[in-house]
XYZ file of C-alpha atoms in Angstrom:
535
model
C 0.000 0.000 0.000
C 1.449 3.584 -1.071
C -0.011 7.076 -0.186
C -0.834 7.602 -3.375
C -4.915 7.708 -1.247
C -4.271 9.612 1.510
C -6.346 12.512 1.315
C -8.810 12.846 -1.721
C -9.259 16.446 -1.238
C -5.343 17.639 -1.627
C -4.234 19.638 -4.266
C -1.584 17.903 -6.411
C 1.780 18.961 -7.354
C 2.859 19.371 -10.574
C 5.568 17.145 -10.100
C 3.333 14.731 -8.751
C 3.351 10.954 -10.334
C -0.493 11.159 -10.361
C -0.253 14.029 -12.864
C 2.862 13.405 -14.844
C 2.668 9.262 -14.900
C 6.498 9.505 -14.500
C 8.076 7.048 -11.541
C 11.659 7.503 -10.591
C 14.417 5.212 -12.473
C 16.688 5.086 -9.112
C 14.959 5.017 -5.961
C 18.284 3.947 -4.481
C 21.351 6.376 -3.936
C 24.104 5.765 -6.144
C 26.682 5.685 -3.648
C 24.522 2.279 -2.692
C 25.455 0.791 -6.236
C 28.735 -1.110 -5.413
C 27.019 -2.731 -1.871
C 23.880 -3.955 -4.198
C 25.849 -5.333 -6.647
C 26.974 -7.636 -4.324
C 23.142 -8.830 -4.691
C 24.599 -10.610 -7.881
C 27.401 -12.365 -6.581
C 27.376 -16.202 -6.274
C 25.020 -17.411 -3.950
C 27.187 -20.528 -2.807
C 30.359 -18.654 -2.026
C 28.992 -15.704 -0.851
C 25.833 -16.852 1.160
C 26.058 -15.235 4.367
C 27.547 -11.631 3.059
C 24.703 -11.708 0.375
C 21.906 -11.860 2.997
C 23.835 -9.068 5.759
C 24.263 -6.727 2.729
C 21.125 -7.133 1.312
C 18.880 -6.308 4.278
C 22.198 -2.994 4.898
C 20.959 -2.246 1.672
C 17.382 -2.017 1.894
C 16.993 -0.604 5.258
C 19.669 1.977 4.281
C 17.674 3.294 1.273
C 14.802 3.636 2.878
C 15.934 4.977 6.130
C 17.780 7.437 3.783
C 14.637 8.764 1.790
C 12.221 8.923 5.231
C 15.158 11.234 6.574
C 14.970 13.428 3.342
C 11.417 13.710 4.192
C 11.327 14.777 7.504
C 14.766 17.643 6.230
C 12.036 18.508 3.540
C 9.360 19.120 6.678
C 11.969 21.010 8.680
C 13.209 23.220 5.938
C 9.083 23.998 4.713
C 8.390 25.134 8.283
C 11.662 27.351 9.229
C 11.459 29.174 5.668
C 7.900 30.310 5.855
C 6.306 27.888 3.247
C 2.636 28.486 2.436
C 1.225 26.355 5.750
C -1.637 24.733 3.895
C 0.087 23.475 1.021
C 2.939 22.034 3.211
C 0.555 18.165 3.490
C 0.033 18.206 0.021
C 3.657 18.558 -1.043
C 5.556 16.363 1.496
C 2.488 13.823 0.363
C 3.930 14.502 -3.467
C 7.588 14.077 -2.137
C 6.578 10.216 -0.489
C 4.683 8.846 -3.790
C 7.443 9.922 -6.211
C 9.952 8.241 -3.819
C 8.012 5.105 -2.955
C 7.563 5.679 0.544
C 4.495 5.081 2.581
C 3.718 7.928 4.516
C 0.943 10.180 6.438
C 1.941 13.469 7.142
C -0.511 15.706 9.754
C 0.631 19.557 10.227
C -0.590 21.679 13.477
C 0.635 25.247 14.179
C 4.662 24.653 14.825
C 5.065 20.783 14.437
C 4.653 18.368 11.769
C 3.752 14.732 12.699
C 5.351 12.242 10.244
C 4.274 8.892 9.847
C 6.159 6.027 7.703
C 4.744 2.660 7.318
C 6.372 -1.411 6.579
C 3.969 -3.576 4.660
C 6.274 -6.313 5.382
C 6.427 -5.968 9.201
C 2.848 -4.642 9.634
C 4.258 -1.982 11.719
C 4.615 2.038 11.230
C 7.047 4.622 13.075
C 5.727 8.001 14.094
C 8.163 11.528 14.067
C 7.624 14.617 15.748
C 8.863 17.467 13.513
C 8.794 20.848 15.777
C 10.474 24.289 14.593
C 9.189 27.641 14.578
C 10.769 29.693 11.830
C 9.986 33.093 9.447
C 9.784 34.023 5.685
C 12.936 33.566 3.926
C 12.434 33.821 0.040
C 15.528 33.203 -1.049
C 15.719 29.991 1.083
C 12.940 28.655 0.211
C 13.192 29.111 -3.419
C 16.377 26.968 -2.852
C 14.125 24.591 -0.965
C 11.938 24.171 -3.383
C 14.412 23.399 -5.943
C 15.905 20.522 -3.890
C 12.526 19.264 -3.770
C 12.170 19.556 -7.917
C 15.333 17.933 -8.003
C 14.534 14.952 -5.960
C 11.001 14.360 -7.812
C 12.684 14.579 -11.245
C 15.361 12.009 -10.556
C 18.458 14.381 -10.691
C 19.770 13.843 -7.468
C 19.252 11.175 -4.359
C 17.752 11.542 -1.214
C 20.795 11.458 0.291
C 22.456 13.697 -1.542
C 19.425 15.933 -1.016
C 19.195 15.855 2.516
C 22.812 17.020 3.179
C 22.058 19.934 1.323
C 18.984 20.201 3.144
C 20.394 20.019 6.373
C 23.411 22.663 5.039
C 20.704 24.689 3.959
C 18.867 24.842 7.595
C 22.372 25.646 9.431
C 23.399 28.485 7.618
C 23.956 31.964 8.668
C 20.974 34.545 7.925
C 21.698 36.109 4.855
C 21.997 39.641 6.548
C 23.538 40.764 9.419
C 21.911 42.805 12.335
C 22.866 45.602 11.188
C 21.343 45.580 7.272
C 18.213 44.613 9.018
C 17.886 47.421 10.906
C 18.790 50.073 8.159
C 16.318 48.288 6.160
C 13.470 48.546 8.813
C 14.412 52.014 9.147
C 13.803 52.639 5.049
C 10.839 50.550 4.860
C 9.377 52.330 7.913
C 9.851 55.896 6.467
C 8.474 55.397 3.177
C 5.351 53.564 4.058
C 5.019 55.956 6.272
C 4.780 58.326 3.495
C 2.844 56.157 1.023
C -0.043 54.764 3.202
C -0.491 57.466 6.410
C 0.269 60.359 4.590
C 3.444 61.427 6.760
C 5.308 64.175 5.675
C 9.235 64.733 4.836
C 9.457 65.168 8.641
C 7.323 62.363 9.494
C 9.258 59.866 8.159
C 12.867 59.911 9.835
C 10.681 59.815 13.227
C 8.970 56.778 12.319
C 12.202 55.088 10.850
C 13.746 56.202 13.876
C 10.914 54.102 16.034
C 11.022 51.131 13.707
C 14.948 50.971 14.056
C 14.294 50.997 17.701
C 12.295 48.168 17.594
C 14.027 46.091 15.345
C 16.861 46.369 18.288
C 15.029 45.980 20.069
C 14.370 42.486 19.061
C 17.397 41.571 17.860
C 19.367 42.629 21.229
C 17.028 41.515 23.949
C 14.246 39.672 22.743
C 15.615 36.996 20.958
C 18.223 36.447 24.388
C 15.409 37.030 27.127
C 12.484 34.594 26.781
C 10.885 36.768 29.543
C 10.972 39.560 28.076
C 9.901 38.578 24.604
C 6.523 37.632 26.127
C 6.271 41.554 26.234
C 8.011 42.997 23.724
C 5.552 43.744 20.800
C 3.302 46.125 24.287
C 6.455 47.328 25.304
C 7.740 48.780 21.998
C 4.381 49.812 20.932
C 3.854 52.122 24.071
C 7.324 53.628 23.745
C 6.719 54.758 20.103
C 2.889 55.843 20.953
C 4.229 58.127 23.853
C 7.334 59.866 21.707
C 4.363 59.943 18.612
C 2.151 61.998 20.973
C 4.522 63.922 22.723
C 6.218 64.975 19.237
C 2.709 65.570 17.762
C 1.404 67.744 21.140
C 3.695 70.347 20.040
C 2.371 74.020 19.552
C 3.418 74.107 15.994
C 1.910 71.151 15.160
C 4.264 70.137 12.874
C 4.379 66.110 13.658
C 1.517 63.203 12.887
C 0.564 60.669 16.069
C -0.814 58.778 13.043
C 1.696 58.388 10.577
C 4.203 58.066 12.808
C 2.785 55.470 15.500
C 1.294 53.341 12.455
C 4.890 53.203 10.723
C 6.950 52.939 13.379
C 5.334 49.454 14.063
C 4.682 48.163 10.497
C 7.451 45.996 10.887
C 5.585 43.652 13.868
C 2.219 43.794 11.986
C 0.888 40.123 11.267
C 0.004 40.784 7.715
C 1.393 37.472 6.764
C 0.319 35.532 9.896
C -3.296 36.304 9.348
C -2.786 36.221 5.680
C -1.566 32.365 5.779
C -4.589 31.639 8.715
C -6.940 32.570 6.236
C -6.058 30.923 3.270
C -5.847 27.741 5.569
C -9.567 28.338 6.641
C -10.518 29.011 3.011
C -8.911 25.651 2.356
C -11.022 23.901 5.047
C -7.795 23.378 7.063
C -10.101 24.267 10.369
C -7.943 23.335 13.054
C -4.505 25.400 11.680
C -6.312 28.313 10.613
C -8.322 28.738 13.378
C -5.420 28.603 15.912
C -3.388 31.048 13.660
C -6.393 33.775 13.327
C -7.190 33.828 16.811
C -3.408 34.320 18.014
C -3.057 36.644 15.329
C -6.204 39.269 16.252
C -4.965 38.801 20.424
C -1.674 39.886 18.874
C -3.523 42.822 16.566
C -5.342 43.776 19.776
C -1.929 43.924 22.065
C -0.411 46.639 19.675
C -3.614 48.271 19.769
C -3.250 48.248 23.094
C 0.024 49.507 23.801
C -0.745 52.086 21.393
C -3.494 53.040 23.455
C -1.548 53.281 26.469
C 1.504 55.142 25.097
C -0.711 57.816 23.841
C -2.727 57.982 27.640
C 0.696 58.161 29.439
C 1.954 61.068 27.592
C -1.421 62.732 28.012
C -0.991 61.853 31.716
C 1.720 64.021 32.135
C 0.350 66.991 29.852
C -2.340 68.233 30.596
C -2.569 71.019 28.538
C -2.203 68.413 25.571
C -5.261 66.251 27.161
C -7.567 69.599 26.906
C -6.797 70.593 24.147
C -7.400 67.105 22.351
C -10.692 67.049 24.510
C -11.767 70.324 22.859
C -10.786 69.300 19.877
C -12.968 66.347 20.092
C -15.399 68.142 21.521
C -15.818 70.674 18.687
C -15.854 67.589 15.970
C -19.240 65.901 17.667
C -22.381 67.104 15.957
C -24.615 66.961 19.155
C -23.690 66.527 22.822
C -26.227 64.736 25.917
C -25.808 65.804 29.554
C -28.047 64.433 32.337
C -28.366 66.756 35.092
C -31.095 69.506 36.309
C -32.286 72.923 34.283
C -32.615 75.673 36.086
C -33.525 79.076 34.419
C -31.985 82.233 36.040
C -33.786 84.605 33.949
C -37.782 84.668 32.776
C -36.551 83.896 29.319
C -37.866 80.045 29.848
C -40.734 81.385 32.112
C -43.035 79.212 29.614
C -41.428 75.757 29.884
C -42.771 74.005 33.003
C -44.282 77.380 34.498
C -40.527 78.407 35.599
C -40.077 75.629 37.272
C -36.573 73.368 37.118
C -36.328 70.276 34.448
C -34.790 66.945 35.435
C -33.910 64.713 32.934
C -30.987 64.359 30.397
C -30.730 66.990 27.478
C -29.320 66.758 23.920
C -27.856 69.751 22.042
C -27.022 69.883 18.731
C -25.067 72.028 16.442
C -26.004 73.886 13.730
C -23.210 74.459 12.393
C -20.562 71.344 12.438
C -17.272 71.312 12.663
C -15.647 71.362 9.305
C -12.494 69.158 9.148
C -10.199 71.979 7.767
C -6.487 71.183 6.184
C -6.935 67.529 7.869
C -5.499 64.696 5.263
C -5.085 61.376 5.792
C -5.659 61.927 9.888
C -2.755 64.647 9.780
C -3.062 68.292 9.661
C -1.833 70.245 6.755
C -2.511 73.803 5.809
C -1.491 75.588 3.138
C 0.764 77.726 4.895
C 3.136 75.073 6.186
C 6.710 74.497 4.014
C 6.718 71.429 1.660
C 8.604 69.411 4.052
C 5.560 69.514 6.142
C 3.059 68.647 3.292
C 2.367 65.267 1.777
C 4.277 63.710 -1.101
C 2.872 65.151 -4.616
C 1.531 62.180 -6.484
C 4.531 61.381 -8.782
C 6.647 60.717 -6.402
C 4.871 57.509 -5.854
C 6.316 56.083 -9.121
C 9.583 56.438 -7.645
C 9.017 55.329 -3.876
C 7.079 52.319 -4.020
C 9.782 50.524 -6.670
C 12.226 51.214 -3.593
C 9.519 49.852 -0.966
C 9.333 46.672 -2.990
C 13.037 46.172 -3.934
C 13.497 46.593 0.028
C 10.749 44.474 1.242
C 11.483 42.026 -0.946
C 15.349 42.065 0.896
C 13.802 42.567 4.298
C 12.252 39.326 3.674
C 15.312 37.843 3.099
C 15.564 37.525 -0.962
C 19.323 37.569 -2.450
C 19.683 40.555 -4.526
C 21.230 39.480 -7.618
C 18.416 37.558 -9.166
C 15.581 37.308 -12.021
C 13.222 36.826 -8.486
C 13.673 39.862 -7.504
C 12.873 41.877 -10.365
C 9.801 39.661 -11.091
C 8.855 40.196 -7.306
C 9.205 44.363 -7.538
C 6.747 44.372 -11.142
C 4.187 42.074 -9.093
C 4.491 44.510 -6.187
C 4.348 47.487 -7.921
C 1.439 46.430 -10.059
C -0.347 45.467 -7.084
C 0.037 48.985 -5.321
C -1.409 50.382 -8.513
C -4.678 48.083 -8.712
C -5.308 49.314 -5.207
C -4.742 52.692 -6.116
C -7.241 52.686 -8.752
C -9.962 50.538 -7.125
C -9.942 53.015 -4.315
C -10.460 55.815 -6.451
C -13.688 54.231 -7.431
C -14.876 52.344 -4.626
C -14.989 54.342 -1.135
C -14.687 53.153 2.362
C -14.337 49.521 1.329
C -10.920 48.299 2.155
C -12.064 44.339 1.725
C -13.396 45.053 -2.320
C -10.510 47.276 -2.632
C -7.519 44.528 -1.279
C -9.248 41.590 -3.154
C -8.851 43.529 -6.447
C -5.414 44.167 -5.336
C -4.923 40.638 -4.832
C -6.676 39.350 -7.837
C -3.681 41.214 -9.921
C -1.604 40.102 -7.653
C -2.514 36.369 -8.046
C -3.223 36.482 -11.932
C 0.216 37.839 -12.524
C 2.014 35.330 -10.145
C 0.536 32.436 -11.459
C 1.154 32.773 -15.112
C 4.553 33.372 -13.917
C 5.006 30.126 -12.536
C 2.813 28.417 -14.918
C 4.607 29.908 -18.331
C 8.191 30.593 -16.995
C 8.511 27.591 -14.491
C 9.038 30.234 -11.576
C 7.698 29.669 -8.143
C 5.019 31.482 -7.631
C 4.635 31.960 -3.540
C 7.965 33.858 -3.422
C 7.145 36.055 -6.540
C 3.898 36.820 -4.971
C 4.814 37.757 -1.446
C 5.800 41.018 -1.510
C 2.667 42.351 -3.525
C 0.397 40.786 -1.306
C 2.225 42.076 2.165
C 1.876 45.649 0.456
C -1.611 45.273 0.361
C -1.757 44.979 4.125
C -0.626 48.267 5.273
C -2.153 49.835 2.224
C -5.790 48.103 3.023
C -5.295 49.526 7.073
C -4.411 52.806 5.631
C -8.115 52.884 4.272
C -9.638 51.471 7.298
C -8.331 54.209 9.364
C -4.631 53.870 10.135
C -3.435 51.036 12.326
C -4.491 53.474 15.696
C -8.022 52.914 14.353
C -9.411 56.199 16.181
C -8.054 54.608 19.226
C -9.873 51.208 19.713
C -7.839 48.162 19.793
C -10.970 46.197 18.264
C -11.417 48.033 15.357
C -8.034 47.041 14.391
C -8.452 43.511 14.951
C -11.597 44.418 12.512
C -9.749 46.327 10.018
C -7.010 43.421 9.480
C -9.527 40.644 8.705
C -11.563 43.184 6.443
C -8.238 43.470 4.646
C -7.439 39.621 4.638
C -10.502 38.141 3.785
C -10.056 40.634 0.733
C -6.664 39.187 -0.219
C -7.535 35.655 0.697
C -10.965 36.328 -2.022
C -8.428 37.759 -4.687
C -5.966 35.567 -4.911
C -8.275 31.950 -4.851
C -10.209 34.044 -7.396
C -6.793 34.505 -9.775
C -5.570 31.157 -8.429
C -9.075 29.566 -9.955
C -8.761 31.953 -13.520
C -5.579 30.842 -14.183
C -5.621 26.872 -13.701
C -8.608 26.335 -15.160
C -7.540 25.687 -18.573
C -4.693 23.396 -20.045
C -3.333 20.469 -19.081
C -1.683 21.161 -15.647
C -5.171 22.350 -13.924
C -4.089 20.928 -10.528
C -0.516 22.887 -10.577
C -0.983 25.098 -8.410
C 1.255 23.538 -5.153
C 3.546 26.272 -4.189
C 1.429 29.074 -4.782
C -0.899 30.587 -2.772
C-alpha cells in the first residue's frame, strides 16, 4: 500500500506521479550501487555476506529517503512555506519516492508517519520548529525538492544539502536589518499614512528601535519577549504623541505610531490563517487567526496606552485634544437639572426646574479643515511639512518593494527579484485605482489588489517555471498596510478592536483575490491541478 490515497481532497503537485505518470528510475542512492551489486554475486560462495548486505541495503535506502522527508518538513516550516500546502507537497515528495507515509501539520510541528507492509508496523516523528519568511531559502528549498522528484539527485544527496541549507547563517547581518526597517518604515510611512518629509525619519527612527530591540534583547530574554511587541508599541505611541502635542503642530501621532510598528504587523500571519480556513484546514487556521487578532489587539493596546501616558503628564495636551474632540461631535447629551436664572424660559414648566438628560445639537458642524489622511496640513506650512505630490509615488514604491522584498530575506542578484518588484508594484497600482472608485471599502478594494496580484504570479510560474509563492509575497504584504491605511490607520481612532476588525476586512479581501486569480488561471490546459507552491 502507497499514499498515493491519503487525502482525496489535496491539491496535487505538478511534479506529482499522479499528474505526470512519470516514476523515478533510481529510488536507491548511487553511492549504494557497489554494496547492491553484491546482490549478484554467487550465492554458494557468498551466502552469508549476500543476505547481511542485502537487508544494509534495503533498510539503508529507505531509512535514507524517510530522513529526506522529515529535512524537507523542517526546511518547509523554518522558511515560511505556504502552511496549507505544506501536506500536500511532502504527500507529493513520499509517492514519487516510494515511501508510505501520512503526514498531519498543526501550528509549529509536523507529525510524520512512515509505514512497513512487510512488518505490519509504522514509526511516528515529531517534527517541531518555529521559523519566518525567507524567500531566497525557500526558493532553494523548493528546488531541492524539484530535483529529488525529477530524478536528478538522491535523497541522500538531497538531505545534506537540506540540512546545510537549515544551518546556515541569515543572509543579513543585524545591522542591514535594521537600516532596512528604518527605510521601509519611512516610506510607508509616506505612502499609506500620509506622513510628511518630517514624518518619516521619526517613524524610521521608532522602527529601528524596535528592530533592536528584538534583535538585542528579545531573541536572548524569553521573559521579556513575552512583552516585547506592548512594550515597543507604548514607547513609540508616547514619543508619537509627545512629538505631535507640540504648539506648531508640525508632527503626525498617526503616521508616525502606524509606521513605526509596520514591521511587527501580522500581515502574513493572518494572511496564511486565512487561506488555511478558506482551504477547510479548520484546526490550523483557526489557531493562527485567533493568536493573530490577540496579537492585533496587544499593539492596539500599547498604542493606546503610550498615547494615555503622555497625556498623563500633559495636561494642557489632554484639553486641548478634549476640545478638539469636543468641537468635531455634531450633538452633545448631559443628564443633570435645568434651572432658568432669567424669565426667558418662564413658559417651559411654568418656571419651574427640568430633570432629565438633554441633547444639544449644532447647527453648524465642525468642518475638518487642512486635515489629510488623519494629519493636519494647511497651506501655509513648508513642503517638508506637506504630503508627497503624487509622482513621487512612481519612484518610492519601486524602492519599498526592492526593500521588502530584501527585508524578507531575498538575495539581490536575481531574475526573483525583479519579477517580485513588477508584481508589487502592479499590485500597489490596482489598489490605487480601485480606491479611487470604490470608497470606504478596504475588503473590495484589497481583493482587487490581490486578484492582480494572483493572476500575474501564477502565469509566472505556470509559463516561466518560476515559483510562484515567493514572486507573490511582496505584492500581497503591500496590500496589508495599504488596506489599514483605508480602514483608518493602524491606531483605528483609538480602539484596539477596530483594528483587529480592520485586518480581517483586509485579509478576507486578499484571501478572495488571490483563490479568485488562483481559480482563472488553472482552469484551462493540461496542468489544472498545478498550483502547489502558490498561494
Amino acid at each position: 500500500m502507497d499514499s498515493f490515497a491519503s487525502n482525496g481532497s489535496q491539491v496535487l503537485d505538478p511534479d506529482d506521479p499522479t499528474v505526470t505518470g512519470e516514476r523515478k528510475n533510481t529510488l536507491d542512492d548511487p553511492e549504494d550501487v557497489e554494496r547492491a551489486c553484491l546482490k549478484q554475486m554467487n550465492y554458494k560462495a557468498r551466502r552469508k555476506l549476500q543476505q547481511r548486505v542485502r537487508i544494509e541495503f534495503n533498510i539503508t535506502s529507505v531509512i535514507n529517503r524517510q530522513k529526506f522527508l522529515m529535512r524537507l518538513a523542517k526546511a518547509l516550516m523554518t522558511f515560511g512555506a505556504p502552511s496549507h500546502r505544506i501536506e500536500s507537497q511532502l504527500l507529493s515528495a513520499a509517492r514519487i519516492l516510494e515511501v508510505d507515509a501520512e503526514f498531519i501539520h498543526i501550528p509549529g510541528v509536523i507529525i510524520c508517519s512512515f509505514g512497513d507492509q512487510e512488518t505490519k508496523t509504522s514509526e511516528m516523528h515529531f517534527v517541531k520548529c518555529g521559523g519566518r519568511l525567507a524567500l531566497g531559502s525557500l526558493h532553494e528549498v523548493h528546488q531541492i525538492y524539484r530535483q529529488v522528484v525529477h530524478d536528478e539527485i538522491s535523497a541522500r544527496r538531497a538531505t545534506a544539502k537540506l540540512e546545510a541549507l537549515i544551518a546556515a547563517k541569515p543572509l543579513y547581518g543585524s545591522f542591514t536589518r535594521c537600516t532596512l526597517a528604518f527605510c521601509l518604515s519611512a516610506l510607508i510611512c509616506v505612502l499609506a499614512f500620509g506622513g510628511s518629509f518630517v514624518d518619516m525619519w521619526i517613524a524610521g527612527l521608532g522602527a529601528t528601535f524596535l528592530c533592536l530591540m528584538q534583535i538585542c534583547v528579545a531573541t536572548k530574554s524569553q521573559l521579556y519577549a513575552n512583552v516585547f511587541e506592548i512594550s515597543v508599541t507604548i514607547v513609540i505611541s508616547f514619543a508619537a504623541r509627545g512629538l505631535s502635542s507640540i504648539r506648531s503642530q508640525i508632527f503626525c501621532y498617526t503616521a508616525i505610531s502606524s509606521a513605526g510598528i509596520v514591521g511587527i504587523l501580522p500581515g502574513y500571519l493572518i494572511l496564511s490563517s486565512s487561506l488555511e480556513l478558506a482551504s477547510k484546514n479548520i484546526v490550523c487556521g483557526s489557531v493562527k487567526m485567533v493568536y493573530a487578532l490577540i496579537y492585533t489587539l496587544f499593539l492596539g493596546f500599547g498604542l493606546q496606552i503610550g498615547s494615555d501616558l503622555y497625556l498623563l503628564f500633559d495636561q494642557g495636551a489632554r484639553r486641548d485634544l478634549a476640545a478638539l474632540a469636543a468641537r468635531m461631535m455634531t450633538s452633545a447629551t448631559i443628564t443633570g437639572t435645568f434651572v432658568s436664572d432669567n424669565g426667558t424660559f418662564a413658559n417651559i414648566n411654568h418656571g419651574d426646574p427640568l430633570e432629565g438628560t438633554f441633547t444639544f445639537v449644532s447647527g453648524a458642524p465642525y468642518i475638518r479643515e487642512h486635515i489629510i489622511d488623519g494629519c493636519y496640513r494647511p497651506p501655509t506650512f513648508p513642503w517638508y511639512l506637506q504630503p508627497f505630490p503624487w509622482w513621487t509615488q512612481f519612484i518610492i514604491v519601486p524602492i519599498f518593494s526592492i526593500l521588502s522584498s530584501l527585508a524578507n530575506l531575498q538575495p539581490f542578484w536575481t531574475v526573483e527579484l525583479v519579477v517580485m518588484v513588477v508584481i508589487s508594484c502592479v499590485s500597489y497600482a490596482a489598489n490605487k485605482v480601485a480606491n479611487h472608485f470604490i470608497f470606504n471599502r478596504s475588503d473590495v478594494v484589497s481583493a482587487i489588489g490581490a486578484f492582480a496580484v494572483g493572476l500575474l504570479g501564477n502565469i509566472y510560474s505556470r509559463k516561466m517555471g518560476g515559483t510562484a509563492f515567493t514572486s507573490m509575497v511582496t505584492g500581497v504584504l503591500f496590500l496589508v498596510p495599504s488596506g489599514l491605511s483605508q480602514a483608518g490607520g493602524i491606531t483605528a481612532q483609538g480602539n484596539g478592536i477596530d483594528i483587529g476588525g480592520a485586518m480581517i476586512a483586509v485579509t478576507i479581501g486578499i484571501t478572495v483575490g488571490l483563490f479568485m486569480s488562483q481559480a482563472l488561471v488553472y482552469m484551462f490546459g493540461s496542468r489544472k491541478n498545478a498550483a502547489i507552491f502558490s498561494f
